[in-house]
């Protein structure tokens, strides 16, 4: 499936996409095999790769508006199904609960380790990817997962340990409507049920990233309102950009799927903007072509864009 969203200057036109699911990676230590979806354009070579981590409860079938758009415009998009997916039957309060954050990072590392195997499962894709240009993206819980690969540190709620789990194979990130700092920013519900949110450290998240937030994202996880989701930008080192969507809630107009019931703020214009800005950013951050990103920045330069605000540091 291709997207009809307008692309920025310097970004190639959409081409047809081939998508294969599930590609199953055996993972005995995980307790269940890892099921993955791989989408790619039918033409092109030297294709960069995006690992897309879904939000809590979703699966490899989610985020079509993003996965389809990125693939149609030259990216190989790899979507693992994490253990918190509703399709696995694993609940946050179950035996994997406190380790869910870490199991997601391990899933992404497994995908990176076996990328050749995954791409070989897509007819005609073998040999067409560029393993030197890899980004990690994620929405909500998936944003934290992507952030860890860029240097975000999470205090393990079971051991108290804080490890550097960044991966040098990941060159950039896109963090969509994801969690901010812990401590007194959290609601009692979040502190009790999602202990991996208690003490994140963004000061080591040195990799380049685009953070996307909605200014009406009122999550039950924080007492600070939508500004909490800007923390990954505000609290991390430079080399970051922040796209704020005016009037958008947690699903940023509908990025998690086509016609999904969970979208409370359906807005095709917001989705199209997220598609366009993230695509231009990924091409820029991975060194494919910076013209699209420069065009996007010019578009927002006067601060009068009707849909949002873009800032960088």
Coordinates of C-alpha atoms in Angstrom, one line a residue:
X1 CA 0.0 0.0 0.0
X2 CA 1.3 3.5 -0.8
X3 CA 0.4 6.8 0.8
X4 CA -1.2 9.7 -0.8
X5 CA 0.3 12.2 1.6
X6 CA 2.2 15.1 0.1
X7 CA 6.0 14.7 0.4
X8 CA 8.6 17.4 0.9
X9 CA 10.7 18.7 -2.0
X10 CA 13.8 16.4 -2.4
X11 CA 11.8 13.3 -1.4
X12 CA 11.2 10.7 -4.1
X13 CA 7.7 9.9 -5.3
X14 CA 5.9 6.8 -3.8
X15 CA 6.4 3.4 -5.3
X16 CA 4.5 0.1 -4.6
X17 CA 5.4 -1.7 -1.4
X18 CA 5.8 -5.4 -0.6
X19 CA 5.1 -6.6 2.9
X20 CA 5.7 -10.0 4.5
X21 CA 4.3 -11.2 7.8
X22 CA 4.9 -12.9 10.0
X23 CA 8.6 -13.6 9.6
X24 CA 9.3 -15.7 12.7
X25 CA 12.7 -15.6 14.5
X26 CA 13.3 -18.4 16.9
X27 CA 14.1 -17.0 20.4
X28 CA 14.1 -19.8 23.0
X29 CA 15.4 -17.5 25.8
X30 CA 12.5 -15.1 25.2
X31 CA 9.8 -17.7 26.0
X32 CA 8.1 -17.2 22.6
X33 CA 9.3 -16.8 19.0
X34 CA 9.5 -13.2 17.8
X35 CA 7.0 -12.4 15.0
X36 CA 8.0 -9.7 12.7
X37 CA 6.6 -7.8 9.7
X38 CA 9.0 -6.5 7.0
X39 CA 7.8 -3.9 4.4
X40 CA 9.9 -2.5 1.6
X41 CA 9.6 -0.7 -1.8
X42 CA 9.6 -3.0 -4.8
X43 CA 12.4 -1.0 -6.4
X44 CA 15.6 0.7 -5.3
X45 CA 18.9 -0.4 -3.7
X46 CA 20.9 0.8 -0.8
X47 CA 17.7 1.1 1.2
X48 CA 17.9 2.4 4.7
X49 CA 16.1 0.6 7.5
X50 CA 13.7 1.7 10.2
X51 CA 12.9 -0.5 13.2
X52 CA 9.4 0.5 14.4
X53 CA 8.5 -0.3 18.0
X54 CA 4.7 -0.4 18.6
X55 CA 2.9 1.1 21.5
X56 CA 1.7 -1.0 24.5
X57 CA -0.7 -3.7 23.3
X58 CA -0.3 -3.2 19.6
X59 CA 1.5 -5.6 17.2
X60 CA 3.2 -5.9 13.8
X61 CA -0.1 -5.0 12.2
X62 CA -0.2 -1.5 13.7
X63 CA 1.0 1.8 12.4
X64 CA 0.2 1.3 8.8
X65 CA 0.0 5.1 8.1
X66 CA 3.7 5.4 9.0
X67 CA 5.1 2.0 7.9
X68 CA 3.4 2.1 4.5
X69 CA 4.5 5.7 3.9
X70 CA 8.1 5.2 4.9
X71 CA 8.4 2.0 2.8
X72 CA 6.7 3.6 -0.2
X73 CA 9.4 6.3 -0.1
X74 CA 12.5 4.2 0.1
X75 CA 12.8 2.6 3.6
X76 CA 12.8 -1.0 4.7
X77 CA 10.4 -1.0 7.8
X78 CA 10.8 -3.8 10.3
X79 CA 8.0 -4.2 12.9
X80 CA 8.5 -6.7 15.7
X81 CA 5.6 -7.8 17.9
X82 CA 6.7 -7.3 21.6
X83 CA 5.5 -9.4 24.5
X84 CA 3.0 -6.8 25.7
X85 CA 1.0 -7.1 22.5
X86 CA -2.6 -8.1 22.9
X87 CA -1.9 -10.8 20.4
X88 CA 0.5 -12.6 22.8
X89 CA -1.7 -12.7 25.9
X90 CA 1.0 -11.3 28.1
X91 CA -0.2 -8.7 30.6
X92 CA 1.8 -6.0 32.3
X93 CA 1.1 -7.6 35.7
X94 CA 2.2 -11.0 34.5
X95 CA 5.5 -12.7 35.0
X96 CA 7.1 -10.6 32.2
X97 CA 5.7 -7.4 33.7
X98 CA 8.7 -5.6 35.3
X99 CA 10.9 -6.8 32.5
X100 CA 8.7 -5.7 29.6
X101 CA 10.7 -2.6 28.9
X102 CA 13.9 -4.7 28.7
X103 CA 12.4 -7.5 26.6
X104 CA 11.4 -4.9 24.0
X105 CA 15.0 -3.7 23.8
X106 CA 16.2 -7.3 23.5
X107 CA 13.6 -7.8 20.6
X108 CA 15.1 -4.8 18.8
X109 CA 18.6 -6.1 19.2
X110 CA 17.6 -9.5 18.0
X111 CA 16.1 -7.9 14.9
X112 CA 19.4 -6.0 14.3
X113 CA 21.4 -9.2 14.8
X114 CA 19.3 -11.1 12.3
X115 CA 18.5 -8.4 9.8
X116 CA 19.9 -10.4 6.9
X117 CA 17.5 -13.2 7.7
X118 CA 14.5 -10.9 7.9
X119 CA 15.2 -9.1 4.6
X120 CA 15.9 -12.4 2.9
X121 CA 12.3 -13.4 3.7
X122 CA 10.9 -10.7 1.5
X123 CA 11.0 -11.7 -2.2
X124 CA 13.5 -9.6 -4.1
X125 CA 14.8 -7.6 -1.1
X126 CA 18.0 -9.5 -0.3
X127 CA 21.1 -7.5 -1.0
X128 CA 19.1 -4.2 -1.4
X129 CA 19.4 -2.8 2.2
X130 CA 22.1 -0.5 3.6
X131 CA 22.9 -1.8 7.1
X132 CA 25.0 1.3 7.7
X133 CA 21.8 3.5 7.8
X134 CA 19.5 2.2 10.5
X135 CA 17.0 4.2 12.6
X136 CA 14.8 3.3 15.5
X137 CA 11.3 4.7 15.8
X138 CA 8.5 4.1 18.3
X139 CA 5.1 5.4 19.6
X140 CA 4.3 5.7 23.3
X141 CA 6.0 2.7 25.0
X142 CA 7.7 2.1 21.7
X143 CA 9.3 5.6 21.9
X144 CA 11.0 4.6 25.1
X145 CA 12.2 1.4 23.4
X146 CA 13.7 3.4 20.5
X147 CA 15.2 5.9 22.9
X148 CA 17.1 3.3 24.8
X149 CA 18.8 2.3 21.6
X150 CA 19.9 5.9 21.3
X151 CA 21.3 6.1 24.9
X152 CA 18.2 6.7 27.1
X153 CA 18.9 4.9 30.4
X154 CA 16.2 3.1 32.4
X155 CA 16.6 2.0 36.0
X156 CA 15.6 -1.7 36.1
X157 CA 12.7 -1.9 38.5
X158 CA 13.8 -5.4 39.7
X159 CA 17.5 -5.0 40.1
X160 CA 17.9 -1.2 40.4
X161 CA 20.7 -1.4 37.8
X162 CA 21.1 1.3 35.2
X163 CA 22.8 0.1 32.1
X164 CA 23.9 1.6 28.8
X165 CA 21.9 -0.3 26.3
X166 CA 22.5 2.0 23.3
X167 CA 23.4 0.3 20.1
X168 CA 25.9 1.8 17.7
X169 CA 24.1 0.3 14.7
X170 CA 21.2 2.7 15.3
X171 CA 22.1 6.1 13.8
X172 CA 18.9 8.1 14.5
X173 CA 15.5 8.0 16.1
X174 CA 11.9 9.2 15.9
X175 CA 10.1 9.2 19.2
X176 CA 6.3 9.7 19.0
X177 CA 4.2 10.7 22.0
X178 CA 6.4 9.0 24.4
X179 CA 7.2 9.2 28.1
X180 CA 9.1 11.9 30.0
X181 CA 10.8 12.1 33.3
X182 CA 9.7 10.0 36.3
X183 CA 9.5 10.9 40.0
X184 CA 6.9 13.4 40.9
X185 CA 5.9 13.7 37.2
X186 CA 4.1 10.4 37.5
X187 CA 0.6 9.6 38.7
X188 CA 0.3 6.9 41.4
X189 CA -1.1 4.6 38.7
X190 CA 2.0 4.9 36.5
X191 CA 4.4 4.6 39.5
X192 CA 2.7 1.4 40.6
X193 CA 1.9 -0.3 37.3
X194 CA 4.7 0.9 35.0
X195 CA 7.8 0.9 37.2
X196 CA 10.1 1.3 34.2
X197 CA 8.9 4.9 34.0
X198 CA 10.1 5.9 37.5
X199 CA 13.6 7.0 36.8
X200 CA 14.6 7.5 33.1
X201 CA 17.8 9.4 32.4
X202 CA 17.8 11.3 29.1
X203 CA 21.2 13.0 29.5
X204 CA 23.0 10.1 27.7
X205 CA 20.6 10.0 24.8
X206 CA 23.1 11.6 22.5
X207 CA 21.9 10.1 19.2
X208 CA 20.0 12.4 16.8
X209 CA 16.3 12.2 17.2
X210 CA 13.0 13.8 16.2
X211 CA 10.5 14.0 19.1
X212 CA 6.8 14.4 18.1
X213 CA 4.1 15.4 20.6
X214 CA 0.5 16.5 20.6
X215 CA -0.3 19.6 22.8
X216 CA -3.5 17.9 24.0
X217 CA -2.0 14.6 24.9
X218 CA -3.5 14.2 28.4
X219 CA -2.2 10.8 29.5
X220 CA -3.2 9.1 32.8
X221 CA 0.5 8.5 33.5
X222 CA 1.6 12.0 34.4
X223 CA 0.4 14.9 36.4
X224 CA 2.0 17.4 34.0
X225 CA -0.2 17.1 31.0
X226 CA 1.1 17.1 27.5
X227 CA 4.3 18.9 28.3
X228 CA 5.6 15.6 29.8
X229 CA 6.0 14.2 26.3
X230 CA 8.4 17.0 25.3
X231 CA 10.9 15.8 28.0
X232 CA 12.8 13.5 25.6
X233 CA 13.6 16.6 23.7
X234 CA 14.1 19.1 26.6
X235 CA 16.1 16.8 28.8
X236 CA 18.4 15.2 26.2
X237 CA 21.6 16.6 24.7
X238 CA 21.6 18.7 21.5
X239 CA 21.1 17.3 18.0
X240 CA 17.3 16.9 18.5
X241 CA 14.2 18.4 17.0
X242 CA 10.7 18.7 18.4
X243 CA 7.5 18.7 16.3
X244 CA 4.4 19.9 18.3
X245 CA 1.0 19.2 16.8
X246 CA -1.6 21.7 17.8
X247 CA -4.8 20.0 19.1
X248 CA -3.4 16.5 18.8
X249 CA -3.8 13.9 21.4
X250 CA -1.9 10.7 22.1
X251 CA -2.4 9.1 18.7
X252 CA -1.4 12.2 16.8
X253 CA -4.4 12.2 14.6
X254 CA -4.4 8.5 13.8
X255 CA -0.9 7.2 13.3
X256 CA -1.5 3.8 15.0
X257 CA -3.7 2.4 12.2
X258 CA -6.3 3.0 9.6
X259 CA -9.8 3.6 11.1
X260 CA -8.8 2.3 14.5
X261 CA -11.2 2.8 17.4
X262 CA -8.5 4.0 19.8
X263 CA -7.9 7.2 17.8
X264 CA -9.7 9.9 19.8
X265 CA -8.4 12.8 17.7
X266 CA -8.8 11.7 14.1
X267 CA -7.2 14.3 11.9
X268 CA -5.9 13.3 8.4
X269 CA -4.0 16.5 8.2
X270 CA -2.0 15.7 11.3
X271 CA -1.3 12.2 10.1
X272 CA -0.1 13.6 6.7
X273 CA 2.1 16.1 8.5
X274 CA 3.7 13.5 10.7
X275 CA 4.3 11.3 7.6
X276 CA 6.0 14.1 5.7
X277 CA 8.1 15.5 8.6
X278 CA 9.3 12.1 9.8
X279 CA 10.2 10.9 6.4
X280 CA 12.2 14.1 5.6
X281 CA 13.9 13.8 9.0
X282 CA 14.8 10.2 8.6
X283 CA 16.4 10.9 5.2
X284 CA 18.3 13.8 6.6
X285 CA 19.5 12.1 9.8
X286 CA 20.7 9.0 8.1
X287 CA 22.5 10.9 5.4
X288 CA 20.3 9.9 2.5
X289 CA 19.3 13.5 1.4
X290 CA 18.8 16.6 3.5
X291 CA 16.8 18.7 1.0
X292 CA 13.5 17.5 2.3
X293 CA 14.3 18.3 5.9
X294 CA 15.6 21.8 4.9
X295 CA 12.3 22.4 3.1
X296 CA 10.4 21.3 6.1
X297 CA 12.3 23.6 8.4
X298 CA 11.7 26.5 6.1
X299 CA 8.0 25.8 6.1
X300 CA 7.9 26.2 9.9
X301 CA 10.5 29.0 10.1
X302 CA 8.1 31.9 10.6
X303 CA 6.2 30.2 13.5
X304 CA 2.9 30.6 11.8
X305 CA 2.2 27.1 10.6
X306 CA -1.5 26.3 11.3
X307 CA -0.9 22.7 12.3
X308 CA 2.1 22.8 14.5
X309 CA 5.5 24.1 15.6
X310 CA 9.0 22.8 14.8
X311 CA 12.1 23.6 16.9
X312 CA 15.6 22.2 17.0
X313 CA 18.6 22.4 19.3

